[in-house]
C-alpha positions as CSV (number, residue, x, y, z in Angstrom):
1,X,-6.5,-43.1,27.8
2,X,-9.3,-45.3,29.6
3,X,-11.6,-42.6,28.1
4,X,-10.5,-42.8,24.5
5,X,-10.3,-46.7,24.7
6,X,-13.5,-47.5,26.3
7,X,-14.6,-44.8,23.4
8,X,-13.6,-46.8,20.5
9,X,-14.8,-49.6,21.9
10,X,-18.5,-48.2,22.4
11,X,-17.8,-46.6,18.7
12,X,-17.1,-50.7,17.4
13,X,-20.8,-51.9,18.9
14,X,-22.5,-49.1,17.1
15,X,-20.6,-49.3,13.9
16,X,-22.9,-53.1,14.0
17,X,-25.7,-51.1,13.0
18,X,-24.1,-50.2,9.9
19,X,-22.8,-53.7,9.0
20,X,-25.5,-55.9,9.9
21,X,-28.1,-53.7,8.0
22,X,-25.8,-53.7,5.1
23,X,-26.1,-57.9,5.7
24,X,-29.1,-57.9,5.9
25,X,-30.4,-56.3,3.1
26,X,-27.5,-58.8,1.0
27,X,-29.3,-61.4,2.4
28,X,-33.1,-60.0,0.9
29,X,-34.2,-58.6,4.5
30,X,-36.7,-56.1,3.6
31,X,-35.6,-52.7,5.2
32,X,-38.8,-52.3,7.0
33,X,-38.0,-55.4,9.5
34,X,-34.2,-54.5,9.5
35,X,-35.6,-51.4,11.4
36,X,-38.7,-52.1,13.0
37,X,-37.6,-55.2,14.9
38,X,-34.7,-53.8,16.5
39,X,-37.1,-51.4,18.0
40,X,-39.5,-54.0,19.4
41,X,-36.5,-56.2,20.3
42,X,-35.4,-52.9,22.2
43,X,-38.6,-52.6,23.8
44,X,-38.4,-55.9,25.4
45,X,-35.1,-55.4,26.6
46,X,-35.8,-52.4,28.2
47,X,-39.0,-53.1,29.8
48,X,-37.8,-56.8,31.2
49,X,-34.9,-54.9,32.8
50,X,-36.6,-51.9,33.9
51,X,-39.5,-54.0,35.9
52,X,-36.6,-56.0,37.6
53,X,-34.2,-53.5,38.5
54,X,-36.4,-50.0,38.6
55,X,-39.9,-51.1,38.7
56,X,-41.4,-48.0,40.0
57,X,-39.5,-46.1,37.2
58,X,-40.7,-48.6,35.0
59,X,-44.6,-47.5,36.0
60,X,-43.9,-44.2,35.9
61,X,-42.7,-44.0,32.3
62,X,-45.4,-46.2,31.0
63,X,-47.8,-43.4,33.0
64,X,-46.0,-40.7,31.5
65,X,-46.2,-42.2,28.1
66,X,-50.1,-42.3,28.4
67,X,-50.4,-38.7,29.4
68,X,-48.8,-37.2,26.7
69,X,-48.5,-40.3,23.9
70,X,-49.2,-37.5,21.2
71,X,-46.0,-36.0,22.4
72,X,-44.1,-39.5,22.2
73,X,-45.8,-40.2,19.1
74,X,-43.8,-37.6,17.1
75,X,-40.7,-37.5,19.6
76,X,-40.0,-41.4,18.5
77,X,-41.7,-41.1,15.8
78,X,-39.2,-38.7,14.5
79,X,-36.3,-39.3,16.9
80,X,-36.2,-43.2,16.8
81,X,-38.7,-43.9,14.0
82,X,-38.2,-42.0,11.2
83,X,-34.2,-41.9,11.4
84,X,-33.4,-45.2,11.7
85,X,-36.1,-46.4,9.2
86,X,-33.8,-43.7,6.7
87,X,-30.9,-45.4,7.9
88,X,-32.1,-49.2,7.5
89,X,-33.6,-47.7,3.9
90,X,-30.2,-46.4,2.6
91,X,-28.8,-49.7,3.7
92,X,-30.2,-51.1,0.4
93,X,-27.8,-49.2,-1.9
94,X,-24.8,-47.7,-0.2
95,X,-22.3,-49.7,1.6
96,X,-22.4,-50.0,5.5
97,X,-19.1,-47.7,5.4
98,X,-20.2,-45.1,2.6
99,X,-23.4,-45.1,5.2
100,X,-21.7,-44.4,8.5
101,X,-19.5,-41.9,7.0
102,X,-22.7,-39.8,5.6
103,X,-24.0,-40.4,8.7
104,X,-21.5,-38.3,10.7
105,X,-23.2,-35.1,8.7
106,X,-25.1,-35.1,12.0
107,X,-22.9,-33.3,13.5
108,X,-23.9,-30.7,11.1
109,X,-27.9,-31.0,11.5
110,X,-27.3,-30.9,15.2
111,X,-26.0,-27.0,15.0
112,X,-29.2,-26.2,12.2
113,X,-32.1,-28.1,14.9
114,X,-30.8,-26.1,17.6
115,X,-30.9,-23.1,15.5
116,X,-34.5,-24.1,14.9
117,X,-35.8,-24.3,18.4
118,X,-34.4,-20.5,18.7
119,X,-30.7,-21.3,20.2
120,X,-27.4,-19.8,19.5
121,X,-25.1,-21.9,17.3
122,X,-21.2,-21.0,17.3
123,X,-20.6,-19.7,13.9
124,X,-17.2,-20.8,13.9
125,X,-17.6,-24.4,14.4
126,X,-20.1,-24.4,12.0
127,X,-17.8,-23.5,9.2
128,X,-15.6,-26.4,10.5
129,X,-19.0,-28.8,9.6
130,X,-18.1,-27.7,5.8
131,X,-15.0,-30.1,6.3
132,X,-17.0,-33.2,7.1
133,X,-19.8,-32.3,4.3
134,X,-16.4,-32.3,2.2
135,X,-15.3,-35.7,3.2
136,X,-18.8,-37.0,2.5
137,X,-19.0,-36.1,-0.6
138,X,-15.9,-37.2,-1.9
139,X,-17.1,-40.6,-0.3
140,X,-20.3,-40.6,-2.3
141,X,-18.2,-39.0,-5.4
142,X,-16.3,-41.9,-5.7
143,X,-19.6,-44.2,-6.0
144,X,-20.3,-42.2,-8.9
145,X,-17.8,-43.7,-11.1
146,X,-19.5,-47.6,-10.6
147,X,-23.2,-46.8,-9.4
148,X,-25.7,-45.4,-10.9
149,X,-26.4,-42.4,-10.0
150,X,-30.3,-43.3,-8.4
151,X,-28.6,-45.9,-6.2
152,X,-26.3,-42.9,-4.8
153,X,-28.9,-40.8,-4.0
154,X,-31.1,-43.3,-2.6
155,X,-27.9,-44.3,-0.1
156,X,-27.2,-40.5,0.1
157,X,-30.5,-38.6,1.0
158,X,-31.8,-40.3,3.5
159,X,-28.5,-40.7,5.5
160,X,-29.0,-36.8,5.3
161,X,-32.5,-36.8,6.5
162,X,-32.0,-39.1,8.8
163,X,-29.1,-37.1,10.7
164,X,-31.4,-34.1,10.8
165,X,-34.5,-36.5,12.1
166,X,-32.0,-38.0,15.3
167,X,-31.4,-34.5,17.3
168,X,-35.0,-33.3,16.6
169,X,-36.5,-35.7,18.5
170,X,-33.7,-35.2,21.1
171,X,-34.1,-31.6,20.9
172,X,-37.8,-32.3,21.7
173,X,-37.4,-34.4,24.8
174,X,-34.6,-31.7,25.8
175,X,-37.3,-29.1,25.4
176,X,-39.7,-31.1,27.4
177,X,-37.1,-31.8,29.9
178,X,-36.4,-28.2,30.5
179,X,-39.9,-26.9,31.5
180,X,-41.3,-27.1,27.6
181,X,-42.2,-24.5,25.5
182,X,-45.1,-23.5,23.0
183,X,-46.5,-26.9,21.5
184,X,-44.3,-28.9,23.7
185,X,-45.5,-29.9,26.9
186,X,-43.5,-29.9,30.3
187,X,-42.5,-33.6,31.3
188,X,-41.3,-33.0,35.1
189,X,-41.1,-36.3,35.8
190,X,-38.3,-39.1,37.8
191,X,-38.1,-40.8,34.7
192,X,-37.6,-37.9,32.4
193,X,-34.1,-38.1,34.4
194,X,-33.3,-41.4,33.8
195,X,-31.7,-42.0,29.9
196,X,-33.3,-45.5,30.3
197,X,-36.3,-44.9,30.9
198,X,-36.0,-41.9,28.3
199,X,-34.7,-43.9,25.9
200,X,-38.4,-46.8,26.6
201,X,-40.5,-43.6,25.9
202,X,-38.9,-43.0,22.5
203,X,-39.1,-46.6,21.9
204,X,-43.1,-46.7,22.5
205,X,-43.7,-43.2,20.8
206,X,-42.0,-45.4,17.5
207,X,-44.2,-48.2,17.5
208,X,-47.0,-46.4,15.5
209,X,-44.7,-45.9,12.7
210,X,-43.5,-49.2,13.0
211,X,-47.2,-50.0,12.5
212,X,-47.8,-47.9,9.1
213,X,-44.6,-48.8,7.7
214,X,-45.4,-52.9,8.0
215,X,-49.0,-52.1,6.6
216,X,-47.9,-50.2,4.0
217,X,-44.9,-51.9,2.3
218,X,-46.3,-55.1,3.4
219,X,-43.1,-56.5,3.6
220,X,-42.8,-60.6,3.6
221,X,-42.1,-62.2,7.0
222,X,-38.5,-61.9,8.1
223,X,-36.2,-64.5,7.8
224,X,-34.2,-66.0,10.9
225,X,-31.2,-64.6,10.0
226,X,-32.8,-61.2,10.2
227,X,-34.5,-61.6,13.3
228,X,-31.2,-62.5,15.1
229,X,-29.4,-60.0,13.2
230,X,-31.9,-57.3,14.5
231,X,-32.0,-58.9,17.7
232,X,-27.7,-58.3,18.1
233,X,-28.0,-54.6,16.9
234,X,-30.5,-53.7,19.6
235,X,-27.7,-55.7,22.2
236,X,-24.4,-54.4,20.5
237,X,-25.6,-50.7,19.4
238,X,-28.6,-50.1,21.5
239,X,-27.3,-51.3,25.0
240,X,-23.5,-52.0,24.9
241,X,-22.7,-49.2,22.9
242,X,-25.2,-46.9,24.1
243,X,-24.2,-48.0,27.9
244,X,-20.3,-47.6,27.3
245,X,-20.6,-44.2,25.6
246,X,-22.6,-42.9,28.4
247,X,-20.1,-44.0,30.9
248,X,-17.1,-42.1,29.6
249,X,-19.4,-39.4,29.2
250,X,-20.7,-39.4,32.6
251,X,-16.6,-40.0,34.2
252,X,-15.6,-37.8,31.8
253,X,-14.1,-34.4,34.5
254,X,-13.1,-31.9,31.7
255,X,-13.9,-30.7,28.8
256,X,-10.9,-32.1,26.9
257,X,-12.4,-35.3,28.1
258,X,-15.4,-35.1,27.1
259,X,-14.0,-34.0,23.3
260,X,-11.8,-37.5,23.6
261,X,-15.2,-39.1,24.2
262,X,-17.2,-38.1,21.2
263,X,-14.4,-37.3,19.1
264,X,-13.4,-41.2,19.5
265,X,-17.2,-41.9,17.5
266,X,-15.5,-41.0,14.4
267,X,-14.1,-44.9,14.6
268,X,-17.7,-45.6,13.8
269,X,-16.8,-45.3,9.5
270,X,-13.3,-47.3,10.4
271,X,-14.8,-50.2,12.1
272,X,-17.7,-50.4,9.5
273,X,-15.7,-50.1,6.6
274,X,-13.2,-53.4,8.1
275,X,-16.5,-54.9,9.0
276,X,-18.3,-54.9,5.7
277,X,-14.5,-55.6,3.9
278,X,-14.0,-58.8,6.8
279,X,-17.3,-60.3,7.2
280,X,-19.3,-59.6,3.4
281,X,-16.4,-59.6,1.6
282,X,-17.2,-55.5,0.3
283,X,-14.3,-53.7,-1.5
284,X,-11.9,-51.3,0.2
285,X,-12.1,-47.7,-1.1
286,X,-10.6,-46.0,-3.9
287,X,-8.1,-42.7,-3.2
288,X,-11.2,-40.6,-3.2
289,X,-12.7,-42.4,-0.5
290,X,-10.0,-42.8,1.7
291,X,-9.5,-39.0,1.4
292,X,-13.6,-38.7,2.4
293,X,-12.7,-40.7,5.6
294,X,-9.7,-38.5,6.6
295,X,-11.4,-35.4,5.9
296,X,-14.5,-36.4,8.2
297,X,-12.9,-37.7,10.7
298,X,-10.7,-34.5,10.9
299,X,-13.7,-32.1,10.4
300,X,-14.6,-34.2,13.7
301,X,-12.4,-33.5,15.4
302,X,-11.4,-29.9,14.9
303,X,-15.5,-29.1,15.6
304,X,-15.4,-31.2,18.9
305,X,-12.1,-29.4,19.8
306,X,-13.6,-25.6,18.6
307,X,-16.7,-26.0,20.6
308,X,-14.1,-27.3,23.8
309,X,-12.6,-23.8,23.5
310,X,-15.6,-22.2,23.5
């Protein structure tokens, strides 16, 4: 029970993501800063409590960042960069719920990567993914009957994208991790075993397409609002939530524990959905999107229970 509530809760900080871009972008925040700032707000987090707390780690990442930046470049680039600028992007025309409920299709695109960089994928689970593609759809469907259809698949597709873009880069620092292979360079380094300092590396191998994204769109300066609105997603999603879900994780001592730990993420398109209807006054959903919900956050959680049996 402390597993699944200290779940939920982790699953509430990171639904903020979905919320406060959707405010955002209300308010006239141009996507570009909705994502780009959390990531430089993240990198001052990190790398002001790093130097106090792990300093040596601290150097050692920075000096494994600068022997293999072209590595980090498209690791974050792809990992941090390009999903979460998808994310912020989609923010624009699809509702912070209709968002975090397409979002969950990443538990399908996680199977596909791995199939990618040549691992075995349990076939069984995989036709359990068609469930939550289901349930997304039928959330989208119903935004058929108000929005245009352009505005649904500019929320849609790069949701989709987006959940294939997180666990590549993952994939790639797992790769890395593990001795590398091919293009992919062996990182056998301290801070290649701390998430932290992991997590800083990403961070830095993101800045560049930070960089071309603000020069191309040009975007006009961001507004206060959206400065502290970027600044409390990197606190509530990128460290509390991030923090909490890697505790239960790491106390989890079985496998039906750690299925209770990711299966409580689901919450993420509950809590988004109460937080968009509570705090920007959105619309509940219709039948067919309440049936969308269920059927994804079932699909969840049959897939996390399949790949427990196995």
């Amino acid at each position: 029970m402390k597993i699944i509530m200290i779940g939920i809760l982790a699953a509430f900080f990171f639904s903020t993501t979905f919320v406060l871009n959707r405010a955002m972008s209300l308010e006239g925040g141009h996507w570009v800063w909705s994502a780009s700032l959390r990531y430089f707000w993240m990198l001052g987090f990190l790398s002001v409590g790093l130097f106090a707390l792990r300093r040596e780690l601290f150097i050692e990442s920075l000096k494994l960042y600068i022997r293999h930046w072209v590595f980090w470049t498209v690791a974050g680039g792809i990992g941090f960069g390009l999903f979460y600028a998808l994310l912020s992007f989609s923010a624009s025309y699809a509702p912070g719920w209709v968002v975090a409920a397409t979002w969950q299709t990443t538990i399908l695109a996680t199977p596909i990567v791995l199939l990618l960089f040549g691992k075995k994928i349990p076939l069984r689970a995989m036709f359990l993914t068609l469930i939550i593609f289901a349930g997304v759809l039928l959330v989208n469907l119903e935004r058929a009957g108000v929005n245009p259809l352009n505005e649904i698949l500019l929320g849609a597709i790069p949701v989709f994208i987006a959940a294939f873009a997180y666990p590549f880069g993952n994939q790639l620092v797992w790769e890395a991790r593990q001795g590398g292979v091919r293009f992919i360079p062996r990182l056998d380094s301290p801070a290649m075993d701390d998430p932290f300092c992991r997590v800083l590396l990403l961070t830095l191998g993101s800045l560049p397409l930070w960089g071309v994204l603000i020069a191309v769109f040009s975007p006009p300066a961001p507004a206060m609002n959206q400065i502290v609105n970027t600044a409390l997603v990197a606190v509530f999603s990128g460290v509390a939530a991030t923090s909490l879900f890697l505790y239960i994780r790491h106390k989890a001592r079985s496998a039906a524990e750690l299925a209770a730990a990711d299966c409580t993420q689901s919450m993420e398109v509950v809590f988004s959905l109460l937080g968009e209807v509570l705090l920007l006054g959105g619309a509940l959903p219709g039948a067919l999107g309440w049936a969308g919900i269920a059927l994804t956050m079932l699909g969840l959680a049959l897939y996390i229970r399949v790949q427990n049996v196995r």
